[in-house]
Short mmCIF file of C-alpha atoms and ligand atoms in Angstrom, two decimals:
data_model
loop_
_atom_site.label_atom_id
_atom_site.label_comp_id
_atom_site.label_asym_id
_atom_site.label_seq_id
_atom_site.Cartn_x
_atom_site.Cartn_y
_atom_site.Cartn_z
CA UNK A 1 5.19 -86.96 0.67
CA UNK A 2 8.01 -85.33 -1.29
CA UNK A 3 5.94 -82.57 -2.80
CA UNK A 4 4.54 -81.45 0.59
CA UNK A 5 8.04 -81.57 2.03
CA UNK A 6 9.48 -79.30 -0.68
CA UNK A 7 6.57 -76.88 -0.27
CA UNK A 8 7.24 -76.75 3.46
CA UNK A 9 10.91 -75.95 2.95
CA UNK A 10 10.35 -72.95 0.60
CA UNK A 11 7.19 -71.64 2.17
CA UNK A 12 7.63 -68.01 3.42
CA UNK A 13 6.45 -67.98 7.05
CA UNK A 14 4.69 -64.60 6.38
CA UNK A 15 2.53 -66.12 3.72
CA UNK A 16 -0.15 -67.29 6.05
CA UNK A 17 -3.68 -66.03 5.32
CA UNK A 18 -3.73 -64.07 8.61
CA UNK A 19 -0.53 -62.05 8.07
CA UNK A 20 -1.48 -61.34 4.48
CA UNK A 21 -4.85 -60.13 5.68
CA UNK A 22 -3.30 -57.92 8.38
CA UNK A 23 -0.78 -56.46 5.95
CA UNK A 24 -3.40 -55.65 3.30
CA UNK A 25 -5.78 -54.09 5.81
CA UNK A 26 -2.89 -52.13 7.34
CA UNK A 27 -1.70 -50.75 4.00
CA UNK A 28 -5.25 -49.83 2.99
CA UNK A 29 -5.75 -48.10 6.36
CA UNK A 30 -2.55 -46.05 5.97
CA UNK A 31 -3.35 -45.08 2.40
CA UNK A 32 -6.87 -44.10 3.47
CA UNK A 33 -5.62 -42.12 6.46
CA UNK A 34 -3.03 -40.18 4.47
CA UNK A 35 -5.46 -39.58 1.59
CA UNK A 36 -8.08 -38.21 3.96
CA UNK A 37 -5.47 -36.04 5.69
CA UNK A 38 -4.24 -34.67 2.38
CA UNK A 39 -7.65 -34.02 0.89
CA UNK A 40 -9.32 -32.82 4.05
CA UNK A 41 -6.76 -30.17 4.83
CA UNK A 42 -5.66 -29.29 1.31
CA UNK A 43 -6.29 -25.63 0.44
CA UNK A 44 -9.35 -25.45 -1.74
CA UNK A 45 -8.83 -24.48 -5.37
CA UNK A 46 -8.26 -20.73 -4.95
CA UNK A 47 -11.55 -18.93 -5.10
CA UNK A 48 -11.06 -15.22 -4.77
CA UNK A 49 -13.17 -12.36 -3.58
CA UNK A 50 -12.68 -8.84 -4.86
CA UNK A 51 -12.95 -5.22 -3.78
CA UNK A 52 -12.53 -2.05 -5.87
CA UNK A 53 -11.43 1.37 -4.64
CA UNK A 54 -11.26 4.55 -6.72
CA UNK A 55 -8.75 7.10 -5.44
CA UNK A 56 -10.08 10.43 -6.67
CA UNK A 57 -7.01 12.59 -6.10
CA UNK A 58 -6.42 16.22 -6.95
CA UNK A 59 -4.27 15.46 -10.00
CA UNK A 60 -5.90 12.27 -11.26
CA UNK A 61 -8.14 9.31 -10.36
CA UNK A 62 -6.82 5.76 -10.07
CA UNK A 63 -8.74 2.52 -9.70
CA UNK A 64 -7.38 -0.38 -7.66
CA UNK A 65 -8.75 -3.93 -7.69
CA UNK A 66 -7.92 -6.09 -4.67
CA UNK A 67 -8.37 -9.83 -4.33
CA UNK A 68 -8.12 -12.30 -1.47
CA UNK A 69 -8.82 -16.03 -1.05
CA UNK A 70 -12.52 -16.38 -0.31
CA UNK A 71 -12.04 -18.57 2.77
CA UNK A 72 -9.36 -16.35 4.35
CA UNK A 73 -11.10 -13.03 4.87
CA UNK A 74 -9.50 -12.53 8.27
CA UNK A 75 -5.87 -13.44 7.75
CA UNK A 76 -3.13 -10.87 7.76
CA UNK A 77 -1.32 -10.03 4.52
CA UNK A 78 -3.64 -11.95 2.25
CA UNK A 79 -5.29 -9.09 0.40
CA UNK A 80 -3.36 -8.14 -2.72
CA UNK A 81 -3.70 -5.58 -5.47
CA UNK A 82 -4.42 -7.51 -8.65
CA UNK A 83 -4.89 -4.64 -11.09
CA UNK A 84 -4.83 -0.86 -11.27
CA UNK A 85 -6.11 1.56 -13.88
CA UNK A 86 -5.21 5.22 -14.30
CA UNK A 87 -8.22 7.31 -15.32
CA UNK A 88 -7.42 9.50 -18.34
CA UNK A 89 -7.64 13.23 -17.73
CA UNK A 90 -7.41 15.35 -14.56
CA UNK A 91 -8.83 14.71 -11.07
CA UNK A 92 -12.62 14.87 -10.59
CA UNK A 93 -12.39 18.29 -8.88
CA UNK A 94 -11.29 19.76 -12.24
CA UNK A 95 -14.72 18.96 -13.69
CA UNK A 96 -16.53 21.47 -11.44
CA UNK A 97 -17.85 23.39 -14.46
CA UNK A 98 -18.98 20.22 -16.27
CA UNK A 99 -19.67 17.53 -13.60
CA UNK A 100 -21.13 14.96 -16.06
CA UNK A 101 -17.68 14.60 -17.59
CA UNK A 102 -16.29 13.57 -14.19
CA UNK A 103 -18.66 10.56 -14.25
CA UNK A 104 -17.89 9.74 -17.87
CA UNK A 105 -14.14 9.86 -17.25
CA UNK A 106 -14.40 6.81 -14.97
CA UNK A 107 -16.09 4.56 -17.52
CA UNK A 108 -12.98 3.17 -19.27
CA UNK A 109 -11.48 1.93 -15.99
CA UNK A 110 -14.83 0.55 -14.83
CA UNK A 111 -15.12 -1.49 -18.06
CA UNK A 112 -11.61 -2.78 -17.36
CA UNK A 113 -12.72 -3.82 -13.87
CA UNK A 114 -15.58 -5.84 -15.40
CA UNK A 115 -12.99 -7.86 -17.31
CA UNK A 116 -10.65 -8.36 -14.36
CA UNK A 117 -13.26 -9.42 -11.80
CA UNK A 118 -14.93 -12.75 -12.74
CA UNK A 119 -18.55 -12.10 -13.74
CA UNK A 120 -19.97 -14.41 -11.05
CA UNK A 121 -18.34 -12.13 -8.44
CA UNK A 122 -19.48 -8.78 -9.93
CA UNK A 123 -22.62 -8.36 -7.88
CA UNK A 124 -20.97 -9.01 -4.51
CA UNK A 125 -17.81 -6.96 -5.19
CA UNK A 126 -17.87 -3.72 -3.14
CA UNK A 127 -16.93 -0.56 -5.02
CA UNK A 128 -15.85 2.59 -3.16
CA UNK A 129 -14.82 6.04 -4.30
CA UNK A 130 -12.80 8.18 -1.91
CA UNK A 131 -11.84 11.73 -2.82
CA UNK A 132 -8.93 13.57 -1.25
CA UNK A 133 -7.49 17.08 -1.21
CA UNK A 134 -8.70 18.25 -4.63
CA UNK A 135 -12.33 17.73 -3.59
CA UNK A 136 -11.62 19.08 -0.08
CA UNK A 137 -10.50 22.31 -1.71
CA UNK A 138 -13.44 22.40 -4.14
CA UNK A 139 -15.80 21.81 -1.24
CA UNK A 140 -14.30 24.81 0.60
CA UNK A 141 -14.45 26.94 -2.52
CA UNK A 142 -17.82 25.90 -3.90
CA UNK A 143 -19.75 23.20 -2.04
CA UNK A 144 -22.56 23.13 -4.63
CA UNK A 145 -20.09 22.31 -7.38
CA UNK A 146 -18.53 19.63 -5.17
CA UNK A 147 -21.98 18.06 -4.53
CA UNK A 148 -22.68 18.06 -8.27
CA UNK A 149 -19.43 16.29 -9.02
CA UNK A 150 -20.26 13.62 -6.42
CA UNK A 151 -23.76 13.28 -7.87
CA UNK A 152 -22.31 12.71 -11.34
CA UNK A 153 -19.66 10.18 -10.29
CA UNK A 154 -22.18 8.30 -8.12
CA UNK A 155 -24.65 8.03 -11.01
CA UNK A 156 -21.89 6.76 -13.25
CA UNK A 157 -20.68 4.16 -10.72
CA UNK A 158 -24.21 2.97 -9.95
CA UNK A 159 -24.44 1.84 -13.56
CA UNK A 160 -21.59 -0.62 -13.02
CA UNK A 161 -22.46 -4.23 -12.13
CA UNK A 162 -20.55 -3.95 -8.84
CA UNK A 163 -21.97 -3.24 -5.41
CA UNK A 164 -21.41 0.54 -5.23
CA UNK A 165 -20.95 1.60 -1.59
CA UNK A 166 -20.81 5.36 -2.07
CA UNK A 167 -18.50 8.24 -2.95
CA UNK A 168 -17.25 10.63 -0.28
CA UNK A 169 -14.45 12.96 0.75
CA UNK A 170 -11.95 11.38 3.12
CA UNK A 171 -10.82 13.60 5.95
CA UNK A 172 -7.09 14.35 6.05
CA UNK A 173 -6.92 12.24 9.21
CA UNK A 174 -8.49 9.24 7.45
CA UNK A 175 -6.16 9.64 4.48
CA UNK A 176 -3.12 9.60 6.78
CA UNK A 177 -4.34 6.77 9.00
CA UNK A 178 -5.39 4.45 6.14
CA UNK A 179 -2.05 5.06 4.40
CA UNK A 180 -0.36 3.93 7.61
CA UNK A 181 -2.62 0.83 7.82
CA UNK A 182 -1.77 -0.08 4.19
CA UNK A 183 2.00 0.14 4.70
CA UNK A 184 1.94 -1.86 7.93
CA UNK A 185 -0.52 -4.46 6.63
CA UNK A 186 1.59 -5.11 3.53
CA UNK A 187 4.79 -5.17 5.62
CA UNK A 188 3.17 -7.69 8.02
CA UNK A 189 3.88 -5.27 10.86
CA UNK A 190 0.41 -5.20 12.37
CA UNK A 191 1.06 -8.10 14.72
CA UNK A 192 4.25 -6.45 15.94
CA UNK A 193 4.91 -3.62 18.33
CA UNK A 194 7.36 -1.83 16.01
CA UNK A 195 5.48 -0.26 13.11
CA UNK A 196 6.46 1.80 10.07
CA UNK A 197 5.48 5.45 9.79
CA UNK A 198 3.82 6.67 6.58
CA UNK A 199 4.73 9.78 4.58
CA UNK A 200 2.38 10.57 1.71
CA UNK A 201 2.89 13.48 -0.67
CA UNK A 202 -0.01 14.24 -3.00
CA UNK A 203 -0.72 17.08 -5.37
CA UNK A 204 -2.80 19.14 -2.93
CA UNK A 205 -2.10 17.73 0.55
CA UNK A 206 0.55 15.80 2.42
CA UNK A 207 0.23 13.40 5.35
CA UNK A 208 2.55 12.21 8.12
CA UNK A 209 1.50 9.30 10.36
CA UNK A 210 3.50 7.32 12.91
CA UNK A 211 3.37 5.69 16.31
CA UNK A 212 5.46 7.47 18.94
CA UNK A 213 5.98 6.45 22.58
CA UNK A 214 5.97 10.17 23.35
CA UNK A 215 2.40 10.59 22.08
CA UNK A 216 -0.70 9.53 23.99
CA UNK A 217 -3.09 11.89 22.24
CA UNK A 218 -3.57 14.18 25.24
CA UNK A 219 -1.54 17.13 23.96
CA UNK A 220 -3.29 17.28 20.60
CA UNK A 221 -6.38 15.00 20.44
CA UNK A 222 -7.11 16.04 16.83
CA UNK A 223 -3.94 14.28 15.72
CA UNK A 224 -4.73 11.03 17.48
CA UNK A 225 -6.27 7.91 15.93
CA UNK A 226 -6.75 4.76 17.99
CA UNK A 227 -6.81 1.30 16.48
CA UNK A 228 -7.08 -2.16 17.97
CA UNK A 229 -5.76 -4.53 15.31
CA UNK A 230 -4.87 -8.22 15.73
CA UNK A 231 -4.94 -7.83 19.49
CA UNK A 232 -2.61 -4.79 19.60
CA UNK A 233 -3.61 -1.25 20.57
CA UNK A 234 -2.09 1.51 18.47
CA UNK A 235 -2.22 5.18 19.26
CA UNK A 236 -1.33 6.76 15.96
CA UNK A 237 -0.19 10.34 15.46
CA UNK A 238 -1.38 11.65 12.10
CA UNK A 239 -1.62 15.03 10.43
CA UNK A 240 -2.65 16.10 6.96
CA UNK A 241 -1.46 19.49 5.69
CA UNK A 242 -4.00 20.80 3.21
CA UNK A 243 -2.32 22.93 0.52
CA UNK A 244 1.07 21.29 1.16
CA UNK A 245 0.84 18.81 -1.72
CA UNK A 246 3.50 19.59 -4.29
CA UNK A 247 1.22 21.29 -6.87
CA UNK A 248 -0.24 23.70 -4.34
CA UNK A 249 3.14 24.49 -2.79
CA UNK A 250 4.46 25.26 -6.26
CA UNK A 251 1.66 27.82 -6.62
CA UNK A 252 2.45 29.28 -3.20
CA UNK A 253 6.15 29.50 -4.01
CA UNK A 254 5.40 31.06 -7.40
CA UNK A 255 3.04 33.62 -6.02
CA UNK A 256 5.49 34.53 -3.30
CA UNK A 257 8.53 36.77 -3.64
CA UNK A 258 10.62 36.33 -6.75
CA UNK A 259 7.83 34.67 -8.62
CA UNK A 260 8.88 35.59 -12.10
CA UNK A 261 12.58 34.75 -11.97
CA UNK A 262 12.39 31.33 -10.31
CA UNK A 263 15.43 29.57 -8.75
CA UNK A 264 13.45 26.29 -8.60
CA UNK A 265 13.32 25.99 -12.39
CA UNK A 266 16.27 25.34 -14.69
CA UNK A 267 18.28 28.02 -16.35
CA UNK A 268 16.90 28.56 -19.85
CA UNK A 269 13.34 27.58 -18.87
CA UNK A 270 10.85 30.22 -19.95
CA UNK A 271 7.08 29.74 -20.19
CA UNK A 272 4.20 32.16 -20.46
CA UNK A 273 1.61 31.37 -17.74
CA UNK A 274 -1.79 32.69 -16.79
CA UNK A 275 -2.29 34.51 -13.46
CA UNK A 276 -5.94 33.43 -13.25
CA UNK A 277 -5.11 29.71 -13.30
CA UNK A 278 -2.29 30.28 -10.82
CA UNK A 279 -4.58 31.88 -8.22
CA UNK A 280 -7.77 29.84 -8.68
CA UNK A 281 -7.22 27.79 -5.53
CA UNK A 282 -8.11 28.59 -1.91
CA UNK A 283 -4.47 27.82 -1.03
CA UNK A 284 -3.23 30.93 -2.84
CA UNK A 285 -6.28 33.12 -3.45
CA UNK A 286 -5.30 35.46 -0.58
CA UNK A 287 -1.88 36.01 -2.13
CA UNK A 288 -3.32 37.36 -5.38
CA UNK A 289 -1.98 40.84 -6.13
CA UNK A 290 -4.68 43.51 -6.43
CA UNK A 291 -3.76 44.38 -9.96
CA UNK A 292 -2.01 41.68 -11.86
CA UNK A 293 -1.56 41.27 -15.59
CA UNK A 294 -3.39 38.40 -17.33
CA UNK A 295 -0.17 36.56 -18.11
CA UNK A 296 3.36 36.45 -16.83
CA UNK A 297 6.56 34.84 -18.04
CA UNK A 298 7.92 32.19 -15.74
CA UNK A 299 11.71 32.19 -16.10
CA UNK A 300 14.04 29.68 -14.46
CA UNK A 301 17.42 30.48 -12.90
CA UNK A 302 18.34 27.05 -11.48
CA UNK A 303 19.70 27.59 -7.98
CA UNK A 304 18.97 24.93 -5.35
CA UNK A 305 20.04 27.03 -2.32
CA UNK A 306 17.88 30.01 -3.33
CA UNK A 307 15.05 27.60 -4.16
CA UNK A 308 15.36 26.12 -0.67
CA UNK A 309 14.99 29.62 0.85
CA UNK A 310 11.94 30.29 -1.33
CA UNK A 311 10.34 26.97 -0.36
CA UNK A 312 11.05 27.64 3.33
CA UNK A 313 9.01 30.82 3.05
CA UNK A 314 5.80 28.80 2.60
CA UNK A 315 6.20 27.30 6.10
CA UNK A 316 5.34 29.22 9.24
CA UNK A 317 7.77 28.37 12.03
CA UNK A 318 6.91 31.33 14.24
CA UNK A 319 4.03 29.96 16.33
CA UNK A 320 3.64 26.80 18.41
CA UNK A 321 1.37 26.49 21.44
CA UNK A 322 2.48 22.90 22.16
CA UNK A 323 5.71 21.44 23.55
CA UNK A 324 6.90 20.90 19.96
CA UNK A 325 5.60 21.53 16.47
CA UNK A 326 6.36 20.66 12.88
CA UNK A 327 5.19 23.87 11.16
CA UNK A 328 2.17 26.17 10.93
CA UNK A 329 1.60 25.67 14.68
CA UNK A 330 0.84 21.95 14.26
CA UNK A 331 1.86 19.64 17.09
CA UNK A 332 4.24 16.81 16.24
CA UNK A 333 5.79 14.34 18.70
CA UNK A 334 9.41 13.21 18.32
CA UNK A 335 9.88 11.10 15.20
CA UNK A 336 10.15 7.38 15.87
CA UNK A 337 10.94 4.24 13.87
CA UNK A 338 11.35 3.58 10.17
CA UNK A 339 9.24 5.48 7.62
CA UNK A 340 7.85 4.58 4.20
CA UNK A 341 7.52 7.60 1.86
CA UNK A 342 5.27 7.14 -1.14
CA UNK A 343 3.25 8.86 -3.92
CA UNK A 344 5.12 11.99 -5.09
CA UNK A 345 7.94 11.32 -2.60
CA UNK A 346 8.69 8.22 -4.64
CA UNK A 347 7.97 9.62 -8.14
CA UNK A 348 10.32 12.55 -7.59
CA UNK A 349 13.15 10.91 -5.64
CA UNK A 350 13.12 7.93 -8.01
CA UNK A 351 13.45 10.19 -11.04
CA UNK A 352 16.29 12.10 -9.35
CA UNK A 353 18.03 8.82 -8.47
CA UNK A 354 17.98 9.82 -4.81
CA UNK A 355 16.03 6.96 -3.22
CA UNK A 356 19.13 5.52 -1.52
CA UNK A 357 18.88 7.01 1.96
CA UNK A 358 22.13 5.41 3.10
CA UNK A 359 23.76 8.26 1.15
CA UNK A 360 24.44 11.15 3.60
CA UNK A 361 21.82 13.88 3.50
CA UNK A 362 24.49 16.47 2.64
CA UNK A 363 25.48 14.48 -0.47
CA UNK A 364 21.80 14.18 -1.47
CA UNK A 365 21.49 17.98 -1.29
CA UNK A 366 24.67 18.45 -3.32
CA UNK A 367 23.42 16.04 -6.00
CA UNK A 368 20.13 17.94 -6.19
CA UNK A 369 21.98 21.26 -6.35
CA UNK A 370 23.94 19.95 -9.36
CA UNK A 371 20.74 18.76 -11.00
CA UNK A 372 19.00 22.12 -10.45
CA UNK A 373 21.89 24.04 -11.97
CA UNK A 374 21.82 21.93 -15.16
CA UNK A 375 20.47 24.03 -18.07
CA UNK A 376 16.93 23.27 -19.22
CA UNK A 377 18.06 22.35 -22.76
CA UNK A 378 20.47 19.72 -21.39
CA UNK A 379 17.79 18.30 -19.08
CA UNK A 380 15.36 17.95 -22.00
CA UNK A 381 18.00 16.18 -24.10
CA UNK A 382 18.94 13.82 -21.24
CA UNK A 383 15.31 12.76 -20.58
CA UNK A 384 13.47 12.68 -23.90
CA UNK A 385 10.62 10.38 -22.81
CA UNK A 386 9.47 12.32 -19.72
CA UNK A 387 6.35 14.48 -19.61
CA UNK A 388 7.64 18.09 -19.89
CA UNK A 389 5.48 19.38 -17.01
CA UNK A 390 7.00 16.81 -14.61
CA UNK A 391 10.49 17.32 -16.03
CA UNK A 392 10.39 21.07 -15.52
CA UNK A 393 9.27 20.62 -11.90
CA UNK A 394 11.66 17.94 -10.55
CA UNK A 395 14.16 20.51 -9.23
CA UNK A 396 11.38 22.31 -7.35
CA UNK A 397 9.76 19.05 -6.18
CA UNK A 398 13.04 17.56 -4.95
CA UNK A 399 13.84 20.76 -3.08
CA UNK A 400 10.36 20.84 -1.56
CA UNK A 401 10.65 17.20 -0.43
CA UNK A 402 14.01 17.74 1.29
CA UNK A 403 12.81 20.98 2.89
CA UNK A 404 9.54 19.44 4.07
CA UNK A 405 11.32 16.44 5.58
CA UNK A 406 14.15 18.32 7.29
CA UNK A 407 12.81 21.78 8.13
CA UNK A 408 9.13 20.79 8.29
CA UNK A 409 9.11 17.40 10.01
CA UNK A 410 12.56 17.69 11.63
CA UNK A 411 14.27 14.68 10.05
CA UNK A 412 18.00 14.99 10.74
CA UNK A 413 20.89 13.58 8.72
CA UNK A 414 20.65 10.56 11.05
CA UNK A 415 16.89 9.93 10.91
CA UNK A 416 16.78 10.63 7.16
CA UNK A 417 18.41 7.21 6.66
CA UNK A 418 15.34 5.59 8.25
CA UNK A 419 13.15 6.69 5.33
CA UNK A 420 12.47 4.24 2.52
CA UNK A 421 11.08 5.73 -0.68
CA UNK A 422 8.55 3.18 -1.91
CA UNK A 423 6.04 2.81 -4.70
CA UNK A 424 4.76 -0.67 -3.96
CA UNK A 425 5.07 -3.29 -1.25
CA UNK A 426 4.75 -6.91 -2.43
CA UNK A 427 3.01 -5.82 -5.63
CA UNK A 428 0.44 -3.50 -4.00
CA UNK A 429 0.68 0.29 -4.28
CA UNK A 430 1.40 2.19 -1.09
CA UNK A 431 -1.46 4.64 -0.45
CA UNK A 432 -4.64 4.96 1.58
CA UNK A 433 -6.90 2.82 -0.66
CA UNK A 434 -6.04 -0.66 0.65
CA UNK A 435 -6.31 0.42 4.29
CA UNK A 436 -9.66 2.07 3.51
CA UNK A 437 -11.05 -1.11 1.97
CA UNK A 438 -9.69 -3.35 4.74
CA UNK A 439 -11.44 -1.11 7.25
CA UNK A 440 -14.77 -0.92 5.45
CA UNK A 441 -14.91 -4.67 4.82
CA UNK A 442 -13.88 -5.41 8.45
CA UNK A 443 -11.02 -7.44 7.13
CA UNK A 444 -8.63 -6.67 9.99
CA UNK A 445 -10.01 -8.15 13.20
CA UNK A 446 -9.46 -6.42 16.53
CA UNK A 447 -8.23 -9.67 18.07
CA UNK A 448 -5.56 -11.97 16.63
CA UNK A 449 -7.15 -14.82 14.64
CA UNK A 450 -6.39 -18.42 15.71
CA UNK A 451 -3.60 -19.79 13.60
CA UNK A 452 -3.28 -23.54 12.85
CA UNK A 453 -0.64 -25.29 14.97
CA UNK A 454 1.25 -26.61 11.95
CA UNK A 455 1.49 -25.67 8.28
CA UNK A 456 -0.27 -28.06 5.90
CA UNK A 457 2.85 -30.06 4.88
CA UNK A 458 3.91 -30.46 8.51
CA UNK A 459 0.45 -31.65 9.44
CA UNK A 460 0.43 -34.33 6.72
CA UNK A 461 3.94 -35.53 7.69
CA UNK A 462 2.97 -35.87 11.35
CA UNK A 463 -0.19 -37.82 10.45
CA UNK A 464 1.84 -40.16 8.19
CA UNK A 465 4.52 -40.86 10.80
CA UNK A 466 1.93 -41.50 13.52
CA UNK A 467 0.01 -43.84 11.17
CA UNK A 468 3.19 -45.83 10.41
CA UNK A 469 4.10 -46.14 14.09
CA UNK A 470 0.56 -47.28 14.94
CA UNK A 471 0.68 -49.85 12.17
CA UNK A 472 4.03 -51.24 13.37
CA UNK A 473 2.73 -51.44 16.93
CA UNK A 474 -0.36 -53.22 15.67
CA UNK A 475 1.70 -55.77 13.73
CA UNK A 476 3.96 -56.29 16.76
CA UNK A 477 0.95 -56.82 19.00
CA UNK A 478 -0.06 -59.73 16.77
CA UNK A 479 3.25 -61.44 17.47
CA UNK A 480 1.69 -64.48 19.18
CA UNK A 481 -0.15 -65.22 15.94
CA UNK A 482 2.95 -64.99 13.78
CA UNK A 483 3.76 -68.35 12.09
CA UNK A 484 6.93 -69.83 13.53
CA UNK A 485 9.66 -71.66 11.61
CA UNK A 486 10.32 -75.14 12.91
CA UNK A 487 13.83 -75.53 14.42
CA UNK A 488 14.27 -78.89 12.76
CA UNK A 489 14.59 -79.44 9.05
CA UNK A 490 11.30 -80.64 7.60
CA UNK A 491 12.90 -83.02 5.16
CA UNK A 492 12.70 -86.40 6.58
N1 ATP B 1 5.91 10.29 -12.71
C1 ATP B 1 5.69 11.40 -12.02
N2 ATP B 1 6.68 12.30 -11.87
C2 ATP B 1 6.48 13.43 -11.17
N3 ATP B 1 5.35 13.76 -10.58
C3 ATP B 1 4.32 12.89 -10.69
C4 ATP B 1 4.44 11.68 -11.42
N4 ATP B 1 3.25 11.03 -11.36
C5 ATP B 1 2.43 11.81 -10.63
N5 ATP B 1 3.06 12.93 -10.24
C6 ATP B 1 2.57 14.04 -9.42
O1 ATP B 1 2.73 13.66 -8.07
C7 ATP B 1 1.74 14.29 -7.27
C8 ATP B 1 1.09 13.28 -6.40
O2 ATP B 1 0.36 12.41 -7.17
P1 ATP B 1 -0.81 11.57 -6.49
O3 ATP B 1 -1.53 10.87 -7.55
O4 ATP B 1 -0.27 10.80 -5.36
O5 ATP B 1 -1.64 12.78 -5.86
P2 ATP B 1 -3.17 13.06 -5.84
O6 ATP B 1 -3.86 11.84 -5.30
O7 ATP B 1 -3.63 13.53 -7.16
O8 ATP B 1 -3.20 14.26 -4.81
P3 ATP B 1 -3.96 14.42 -3.42
O9 ATP B 1 -3.70 13.18 -2.63
O10 ATP B 1 -3.32 15.62 -2.82
O11 ATP B 1 -5.40 14.61 -3.74
C9 ATP B 1 0.83 15.02 -8.24
O12 ATP B 1 1.24 16.35 -8.25
C10 ATP B 1 1.10 14.38 -9.57
O13 ATP B 1 0.91 15.28 -10.63
#
């Protein structure tokens, strides 16, 4: 019949119930496969965990909040600083005569932490307080007062909703080593053989830490720290010089020869200062003159080269019982690799516009010499927004930094260019706090964690391509069932 004949002519050979069925099932299977692949392996909605570290330094206390994806505790480079808070007032060691105030001073930052860490995470968030050189000095001077300060800050931190893990003094070695861990963790260097050395300049101590092929720890075991991180063994050289932070060195330089007319301060600078406050530190107490007036006038004369000589006088280069030393008879192996210099190294060199280490060392010194010889009145006019105490000290601090690096640690004009002055790396402050937390939370495994073969997008693409190929093969395998077109026209 005509109607059947017409239908036969225009009928698509694929439109048989079987091919339609195969096609539908195939498409559903691919969609299902890809959906499962996408959903199964998709990163979960970020759920973060938190850790808080208080850095109780000699000049001030700072709070750092770190966060990391909850399911990735063990992966390198995933812990980030999400917030920091500067505690108002001086460092906790300055509250020796009124310890309660040390505890109270932390409260504003702790309240801030309560807002930054989601409340459902408060209870499980570890909170640490580590104290550095200021408390080391107070502990030497008056251990009862130091205990009382710790008692007061611990009581204050126990009141917070976080999981307080204790307050303690870090040894100089820990401070240096954890600073090195922080820099290398943030730089993603910990899976590599070549690491970055760490230079930290605080108010009361300074640390140098680096890996050197020439150092196996045998010559000076006290300077050796061994780590096994991500499957690599590191033998780190580290040393902390107590009293060689920039505030204490300033006292030493002031109480040394030429203390009243000071080449490290600008011409025209003149301030009345108190001898008692100058000498109330174990770093300088021995230098106190037998009979000194209550006050003295500190007058600047702005001369970099004389300042350099004065600063050099605080280092002892006369004794060394090892093959080589930095200063004060402390062993130091040959410098190796790039270095990151942070804390006061950065604050000072950044202010002086001298962070570019591709500039020859001689030109850096000349620039600093020009700055030091600028009259105090001009300096004040040029930098109206800067805290006067810092402003007055930049000439001294810059001179101390260059002298420490070159005369103290033996950086040459060539190796000076390997130093990077840094404040932060990828948004996290360089300093010991991150390394300290990573260590205490066991976040850096000794062995390298297994990494997935492919990134997520690559994985989904591979699954999709394989699914398509399988589907095509399946359809081809059904070839015998395919409807065939008749060779002859159907119209009779
Ligand atoms: N913007 C700035 N300009 C100049 N100096 C600064 C600035 N900010 C801080 N400082 C000083 O830099 C020094 C180092 O500061 P930092 O906070 O790193 O040390 P700290 O932790 O108090 O000392 P330490 O580690 O020895 O206990 C201190 O003397 C501090 O007063």
